[in-house]
Coordinates of C-alpha atoms in Angstrom, one line a residue:
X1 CA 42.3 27.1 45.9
X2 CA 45.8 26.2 44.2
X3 CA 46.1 28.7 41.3
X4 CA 47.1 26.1 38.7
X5 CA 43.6 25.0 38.3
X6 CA 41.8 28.1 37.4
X7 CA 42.6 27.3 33.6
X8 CA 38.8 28.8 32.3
X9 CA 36.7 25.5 30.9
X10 CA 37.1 26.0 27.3
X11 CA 40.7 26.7 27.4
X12 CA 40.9 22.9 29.0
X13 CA 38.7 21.8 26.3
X14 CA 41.2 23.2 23.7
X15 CA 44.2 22.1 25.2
X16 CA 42.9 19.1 25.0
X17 CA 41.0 19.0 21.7
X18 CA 44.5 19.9 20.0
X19 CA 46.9 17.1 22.1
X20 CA 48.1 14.3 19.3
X21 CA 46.2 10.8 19.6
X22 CA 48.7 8.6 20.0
X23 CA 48.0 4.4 18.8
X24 CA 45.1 5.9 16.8
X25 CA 46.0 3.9 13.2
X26 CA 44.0 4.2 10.2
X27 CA 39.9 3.9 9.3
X28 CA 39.3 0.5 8.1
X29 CA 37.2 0.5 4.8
X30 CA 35.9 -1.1 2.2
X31 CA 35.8 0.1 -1.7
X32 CA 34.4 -1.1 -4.9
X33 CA 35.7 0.2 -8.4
X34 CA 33.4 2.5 -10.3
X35 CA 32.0 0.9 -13.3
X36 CA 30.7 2.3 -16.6
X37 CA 26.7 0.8 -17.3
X38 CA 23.4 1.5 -19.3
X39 CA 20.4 3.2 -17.1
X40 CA 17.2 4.8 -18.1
X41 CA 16.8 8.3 -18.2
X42 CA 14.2 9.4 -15.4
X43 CA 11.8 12.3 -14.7
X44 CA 11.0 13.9 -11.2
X45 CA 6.8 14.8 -11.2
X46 CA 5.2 15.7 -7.9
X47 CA 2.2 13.6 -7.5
X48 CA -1.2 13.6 -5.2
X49 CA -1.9 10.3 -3.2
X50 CA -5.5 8.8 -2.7
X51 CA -6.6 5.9 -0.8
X52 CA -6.7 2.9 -4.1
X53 CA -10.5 1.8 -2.9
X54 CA -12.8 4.6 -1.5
X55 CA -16.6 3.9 -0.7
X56 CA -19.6 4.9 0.3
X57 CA -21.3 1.8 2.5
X58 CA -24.7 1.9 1.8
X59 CA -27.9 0.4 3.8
X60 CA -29.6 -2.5 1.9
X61 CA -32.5 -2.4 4.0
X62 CA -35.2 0.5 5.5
X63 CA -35.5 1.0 9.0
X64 CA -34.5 3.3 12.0
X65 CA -30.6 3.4 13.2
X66 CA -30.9 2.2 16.3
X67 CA -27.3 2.2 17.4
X68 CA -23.6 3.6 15.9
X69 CA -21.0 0.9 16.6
X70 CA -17.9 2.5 14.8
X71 CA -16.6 5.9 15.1
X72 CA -15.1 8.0 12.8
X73 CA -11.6 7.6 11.7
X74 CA -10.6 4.8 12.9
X75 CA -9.3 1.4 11.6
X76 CA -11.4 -1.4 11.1
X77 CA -12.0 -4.8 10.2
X78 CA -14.0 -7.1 7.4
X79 CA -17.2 -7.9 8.8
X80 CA -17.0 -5.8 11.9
X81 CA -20.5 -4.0 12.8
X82 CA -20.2 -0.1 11.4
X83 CA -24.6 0.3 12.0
X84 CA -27.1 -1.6 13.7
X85 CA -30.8 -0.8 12.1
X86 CA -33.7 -1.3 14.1
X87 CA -35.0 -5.2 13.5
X88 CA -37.4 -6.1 15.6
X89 CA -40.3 -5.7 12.5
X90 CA -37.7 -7.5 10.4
X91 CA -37.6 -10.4 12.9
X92 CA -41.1 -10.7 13.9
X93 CA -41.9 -10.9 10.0
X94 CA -39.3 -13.3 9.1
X95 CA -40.7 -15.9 12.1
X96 CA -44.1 -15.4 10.4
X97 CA -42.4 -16.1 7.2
X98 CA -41.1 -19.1 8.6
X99 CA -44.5 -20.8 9.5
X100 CA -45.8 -19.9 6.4
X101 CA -42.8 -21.6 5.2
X102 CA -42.9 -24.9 6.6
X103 CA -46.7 -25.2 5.7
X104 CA -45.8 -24.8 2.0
X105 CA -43.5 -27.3 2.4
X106 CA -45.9 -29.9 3.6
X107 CA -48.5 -28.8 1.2
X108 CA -46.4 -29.6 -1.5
X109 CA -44.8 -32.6 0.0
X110 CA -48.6 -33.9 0.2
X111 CA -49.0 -32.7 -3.3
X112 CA -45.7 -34.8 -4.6
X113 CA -47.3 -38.1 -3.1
X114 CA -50.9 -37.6 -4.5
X115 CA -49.2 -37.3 -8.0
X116 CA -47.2 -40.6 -7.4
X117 CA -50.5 -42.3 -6.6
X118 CA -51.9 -40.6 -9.8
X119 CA -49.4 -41.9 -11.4
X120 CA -49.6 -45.4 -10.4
X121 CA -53.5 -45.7 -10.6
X122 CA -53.2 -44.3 -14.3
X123 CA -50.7 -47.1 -15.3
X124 CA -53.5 -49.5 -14.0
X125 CA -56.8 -47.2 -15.9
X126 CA -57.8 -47.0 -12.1
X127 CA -58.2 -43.4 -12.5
X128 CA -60.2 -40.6 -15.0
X129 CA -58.3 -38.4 -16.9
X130 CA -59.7 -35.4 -14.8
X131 CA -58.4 -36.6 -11.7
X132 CA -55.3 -37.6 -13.2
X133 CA -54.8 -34.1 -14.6
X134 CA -55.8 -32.4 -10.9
X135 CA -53.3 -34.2 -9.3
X136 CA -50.6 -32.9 -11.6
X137 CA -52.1 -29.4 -11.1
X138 CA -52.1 -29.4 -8.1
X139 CA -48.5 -30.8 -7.8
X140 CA -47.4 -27.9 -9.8
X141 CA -49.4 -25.4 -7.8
X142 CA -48.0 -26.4 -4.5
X143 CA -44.3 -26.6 -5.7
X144 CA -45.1 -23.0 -7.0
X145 CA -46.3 -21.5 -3.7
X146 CA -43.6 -23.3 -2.0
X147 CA -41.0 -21.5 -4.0
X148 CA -42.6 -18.4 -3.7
X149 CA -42.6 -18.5 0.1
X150 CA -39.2 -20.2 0.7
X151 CA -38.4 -17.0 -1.8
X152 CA -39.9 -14.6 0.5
X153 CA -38.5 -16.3 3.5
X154 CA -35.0 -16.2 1.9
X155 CA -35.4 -12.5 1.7
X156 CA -36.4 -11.5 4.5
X157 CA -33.7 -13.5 6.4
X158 CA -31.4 -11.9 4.7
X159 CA -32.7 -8.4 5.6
X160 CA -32.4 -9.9 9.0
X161 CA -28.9 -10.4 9.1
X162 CA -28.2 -7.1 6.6
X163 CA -29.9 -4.8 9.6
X164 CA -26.5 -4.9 11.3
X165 CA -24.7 -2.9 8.4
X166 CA -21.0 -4.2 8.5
X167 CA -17.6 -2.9 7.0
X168 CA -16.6 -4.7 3.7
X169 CA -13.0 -4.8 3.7
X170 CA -10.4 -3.8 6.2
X171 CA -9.8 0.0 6.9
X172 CA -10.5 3.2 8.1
X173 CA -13.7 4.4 8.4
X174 CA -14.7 8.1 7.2
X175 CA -17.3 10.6 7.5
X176 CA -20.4 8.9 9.4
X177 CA -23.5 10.0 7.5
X178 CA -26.2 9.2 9.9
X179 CA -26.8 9.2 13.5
X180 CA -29.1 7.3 16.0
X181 CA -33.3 7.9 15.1
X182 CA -33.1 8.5 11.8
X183 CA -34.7 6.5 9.1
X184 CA -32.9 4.5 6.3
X185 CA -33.5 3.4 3.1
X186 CA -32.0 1.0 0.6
X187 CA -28.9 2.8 -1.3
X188 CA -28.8 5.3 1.3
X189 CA -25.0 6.2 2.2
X190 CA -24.7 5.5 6.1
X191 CA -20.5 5.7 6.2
X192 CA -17.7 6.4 4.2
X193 CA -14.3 3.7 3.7
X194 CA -11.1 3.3 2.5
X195 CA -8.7 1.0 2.3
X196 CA -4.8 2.3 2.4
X197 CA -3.4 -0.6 2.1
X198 CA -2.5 0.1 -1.4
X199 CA -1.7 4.0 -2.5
X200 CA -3.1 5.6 -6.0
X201 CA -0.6 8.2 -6.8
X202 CA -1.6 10.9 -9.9
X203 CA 1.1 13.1 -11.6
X204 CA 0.8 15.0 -14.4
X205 CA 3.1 13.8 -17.5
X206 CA 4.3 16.8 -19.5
X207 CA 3.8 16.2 -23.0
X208 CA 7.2 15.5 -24.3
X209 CA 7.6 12.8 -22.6
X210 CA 4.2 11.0 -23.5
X211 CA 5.1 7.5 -25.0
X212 CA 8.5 7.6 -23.0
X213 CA 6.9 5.8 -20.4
X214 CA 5.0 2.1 -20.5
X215 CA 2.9 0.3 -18.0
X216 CA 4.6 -1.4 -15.1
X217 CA 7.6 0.8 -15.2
X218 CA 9.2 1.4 -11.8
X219 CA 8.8 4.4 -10.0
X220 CA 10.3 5.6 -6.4
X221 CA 8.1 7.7 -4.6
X222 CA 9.4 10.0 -1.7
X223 CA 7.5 11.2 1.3
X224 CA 7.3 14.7 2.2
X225 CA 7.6 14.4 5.7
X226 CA 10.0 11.4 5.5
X227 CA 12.8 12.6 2.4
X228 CA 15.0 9.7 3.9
X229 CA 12.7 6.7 2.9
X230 CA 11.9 5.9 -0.5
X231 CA 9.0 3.8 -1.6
X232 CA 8.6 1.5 -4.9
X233 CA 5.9 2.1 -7.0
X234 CA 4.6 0.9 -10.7
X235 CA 2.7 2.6 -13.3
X236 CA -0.4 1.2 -13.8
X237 CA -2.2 3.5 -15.8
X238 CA -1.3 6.7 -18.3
X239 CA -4.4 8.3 -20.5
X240 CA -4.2 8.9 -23.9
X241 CA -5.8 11.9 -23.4
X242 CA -3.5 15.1 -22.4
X243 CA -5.5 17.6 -19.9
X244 CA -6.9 20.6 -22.0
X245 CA -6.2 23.3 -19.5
X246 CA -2.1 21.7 -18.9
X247 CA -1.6 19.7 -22.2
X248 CA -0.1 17.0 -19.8
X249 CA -1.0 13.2 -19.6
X250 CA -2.4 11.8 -15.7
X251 CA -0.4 9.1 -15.0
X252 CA -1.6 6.8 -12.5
X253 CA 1.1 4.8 -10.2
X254 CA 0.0 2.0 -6.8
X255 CA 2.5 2.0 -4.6
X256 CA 2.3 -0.7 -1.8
X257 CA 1.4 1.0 1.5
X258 CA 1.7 -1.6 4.5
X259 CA 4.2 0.5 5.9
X260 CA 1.7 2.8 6.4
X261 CA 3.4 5.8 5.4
X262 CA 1.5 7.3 3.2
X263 CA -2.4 9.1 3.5
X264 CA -4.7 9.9 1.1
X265 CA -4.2 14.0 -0.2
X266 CA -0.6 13.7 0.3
X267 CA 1.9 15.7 -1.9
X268 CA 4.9 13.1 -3.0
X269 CA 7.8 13.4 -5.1
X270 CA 8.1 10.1 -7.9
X271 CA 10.9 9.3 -10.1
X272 CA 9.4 8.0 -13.2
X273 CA 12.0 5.5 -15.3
X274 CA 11.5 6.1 -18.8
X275 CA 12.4 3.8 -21.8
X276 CA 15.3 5.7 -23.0
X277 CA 18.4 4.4 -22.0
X278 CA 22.5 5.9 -21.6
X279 CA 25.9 4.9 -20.6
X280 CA 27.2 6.0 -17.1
X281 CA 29.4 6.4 -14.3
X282 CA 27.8 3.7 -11.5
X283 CA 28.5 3.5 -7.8
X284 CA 26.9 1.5 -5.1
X285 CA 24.2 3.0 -3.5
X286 CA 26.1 2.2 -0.3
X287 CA 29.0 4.7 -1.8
X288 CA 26.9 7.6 -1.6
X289 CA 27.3 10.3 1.5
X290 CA 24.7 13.1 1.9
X291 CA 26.1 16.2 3.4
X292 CA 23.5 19.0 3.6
X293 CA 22.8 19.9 -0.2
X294 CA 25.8 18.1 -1.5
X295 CA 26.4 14.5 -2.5
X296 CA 29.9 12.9 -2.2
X297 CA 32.0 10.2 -2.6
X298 CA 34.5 9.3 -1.0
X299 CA 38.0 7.5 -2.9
X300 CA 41.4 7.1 -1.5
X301 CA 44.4 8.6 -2.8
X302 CA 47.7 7.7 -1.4
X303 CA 46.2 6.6 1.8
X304 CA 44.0 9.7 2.5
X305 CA 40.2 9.7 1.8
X306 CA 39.3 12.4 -0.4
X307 CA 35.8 13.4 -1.4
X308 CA 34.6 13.4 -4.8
X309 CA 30.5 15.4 -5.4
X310 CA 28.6 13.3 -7.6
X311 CA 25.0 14.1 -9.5
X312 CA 22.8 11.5 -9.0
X313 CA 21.3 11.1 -12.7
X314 CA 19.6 7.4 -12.4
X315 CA 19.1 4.3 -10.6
X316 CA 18.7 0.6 -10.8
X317 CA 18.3 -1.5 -8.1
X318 CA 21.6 -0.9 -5.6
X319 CA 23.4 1.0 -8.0
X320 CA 23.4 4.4 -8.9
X321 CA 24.3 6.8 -12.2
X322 CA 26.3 9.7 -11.2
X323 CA 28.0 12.2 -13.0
X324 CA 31.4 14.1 -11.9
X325 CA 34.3 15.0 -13.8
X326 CA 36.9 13.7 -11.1
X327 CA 35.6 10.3 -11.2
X328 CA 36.7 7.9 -13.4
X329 CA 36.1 4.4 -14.4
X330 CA 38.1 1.7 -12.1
X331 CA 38.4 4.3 -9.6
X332 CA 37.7 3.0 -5.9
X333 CA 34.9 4.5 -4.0
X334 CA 34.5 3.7 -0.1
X335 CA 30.9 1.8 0.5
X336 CA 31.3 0.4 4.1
X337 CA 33.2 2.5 6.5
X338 CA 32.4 6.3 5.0
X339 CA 30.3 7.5 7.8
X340 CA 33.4 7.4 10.2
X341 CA 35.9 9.6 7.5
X342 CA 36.5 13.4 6.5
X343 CA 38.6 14.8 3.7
X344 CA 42.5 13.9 4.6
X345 CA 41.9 11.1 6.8
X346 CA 44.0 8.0 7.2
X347 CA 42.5 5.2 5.3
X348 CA 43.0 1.6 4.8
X349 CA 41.4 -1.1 3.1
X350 CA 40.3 -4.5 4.4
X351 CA 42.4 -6.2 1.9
X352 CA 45.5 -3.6 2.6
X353 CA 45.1 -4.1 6.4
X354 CA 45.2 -8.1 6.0
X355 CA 48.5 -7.9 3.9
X356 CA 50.0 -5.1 6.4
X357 CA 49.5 -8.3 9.1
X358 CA 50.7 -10.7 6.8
X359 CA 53.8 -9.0 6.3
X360 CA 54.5 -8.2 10.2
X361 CA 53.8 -11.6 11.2
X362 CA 56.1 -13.0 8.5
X363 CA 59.1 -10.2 9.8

């Protein structure tokens, strides 16, 4: 083998790491000046989630389980069967009910007419007072007994159609609390639910800040085992009363959870926004570049990006308070393009690039 190729691999790669890029111009960006605003002041709790609607389905009616037609932990709709209780009693009783039904109804229909004819035959003295009166009785005695049995019939259709013990509301189910033979009765927990659709989260409120904070504030809620994705939340609730043991206040926050993201018994960080407000430094959100620990900026000075850190101190909406002693108001910050620089590199804006053409095509 010719000699001149038995250059070891990484000394290629270096040789070639370190050759100059030629037609390689500047990194196109764009920047926005930093501005001077009023923010609230925030606080950082960890909080506990929980499901916002947890419950124990219960059997409305007594009777022997006769088949389990959801499992455990898993998603669910309204209305779909969770327990199917033995019936056949229920059904045979209810067509007995029915019978005894429509005779009532006849019975009283018959009873109606012969008060009519009372009626009539009184208007005309074709009748005695005591058979007058009977016929009203009996009217009312027959309209009684129908009610009572159209009651009864009422009922027992409707423990009918409870025997098959269904989910109220969309979600997952929980622990099952009975299996196939056993016997039920009314108010007896058969499964447990909840509904994740919409997060409860509790954090604890440390008492300096107690009326700092009002109802509907926003909060931002991270997930532990997502740090990248931040979820709105409002506070809904915050008791007067400070724990005994931890002389904080529980402060109760719903965060939206279609995403799915979040499960009950979950640990989150929230960023409460209090009423207090101050003056800051604000960047774009879009400004902001996360390197490990450290969070930067990125401005350009004399055609080189150089990188500013920042403290994030506040939010609102896309823009952030941030505190640094090199930045100063006016100052442009890179918001689109800052992924694709380092400290030093060649830089050009979208509006220096245009006038760069400008002036070539004009030459």
């Amino acid at each position: 083998m010719n000699t001149y190729f038995r250059i070891p691999i990484y000394w290629a790669i270096l040789l070639f790491a370190t050759l100059p890029v030629y037609g390689q111009g500047p990194v196109v960006v764009d920047t926005e000046p930093v501005k001077e605003r009023t923010f609230h002041d925030r606080i950082s709790l960890v909080g506990r989630t929980s499901a916002k609607i947890e419950s124990k389905i219960v059997s409305e009616v007594s009777g022997r389980v006769a088949e389990i037609n959801a499992s455990e932990g898993t998603w669910v709709k309204s209305s779909q069967p969770l327990i199917t209780i033995d019936s056949e009693r229920l059904y045979l009783t209810l067509k007995a009910k029915e019978a005894e039904s429509q005779q009532a109804t006849v019975q009283a229909e018959l009873a109606k007419d012969q008060k009519a004819r009372a009626v009539e035959l009184k208007k005309q003295n074709l009748i005695s007072d005591a058979g007058f009166d009977s016929a009203v009785v009996w009217d009312v005695i027959q309209a009684a007994n129908y009610q009572r049995v159209n009651s009864d019939r009422l009922k027992l259709k409707l423990d009918y159609e409870n025997s098959v013990i269904k989910a109220p509301f969309d979600g997952y189910t929980g622990r099952r609390l009975v299996d196939v033979g056993e016997w039920v009765t009314p108010g007896l927990a058969i499964f447990e639910m909840v509904d994740l659709s919409a997060i409860k989260i509790i954090v604890d409120l440390p008492e300096r800040y107690f009326g700092h904070l009002q109802i509907g504030s926003e909060v931002n809620v991270t997930v532990s085992n997502d740090t990248e994705t931040e979820i709105m939340g409002h506070v809904t609730g915050i008791s007067p009363n400070a724990s005994r043991e931890t002389h904080t206040y529980p402060v109760i926050i719903e965060v939206d959870n279609s995403t799915g993201k979040l499960g009950g018994g979950m640990l989150v960080r929230t960023i409460l926004t209090l009423n207090e407000e101050f003056r800051s430094l604000a960047v774009p959100k879009d400004a902001i570049v996360r390197q490990g620990n450290k969070t930067i900026v990125y401005t350009i000075d004399d055609g080189k990006a150089t990188s500013i850190p920042v403290s994030i101190t506040s939010e609102s909406g896309k823009t952030l308070a941030v505190e640094s002693q090199m930045l100063k108001v006016g100052m442009p910050v890179v918001t689109r393009g800052n992924e694709r620089i380092y400290p030093g590199a060649d830089v050009t804006t979208g509006e220096d690039q245009k006038t760069e053409e400008i002036r070539e095509s004009s030459e």
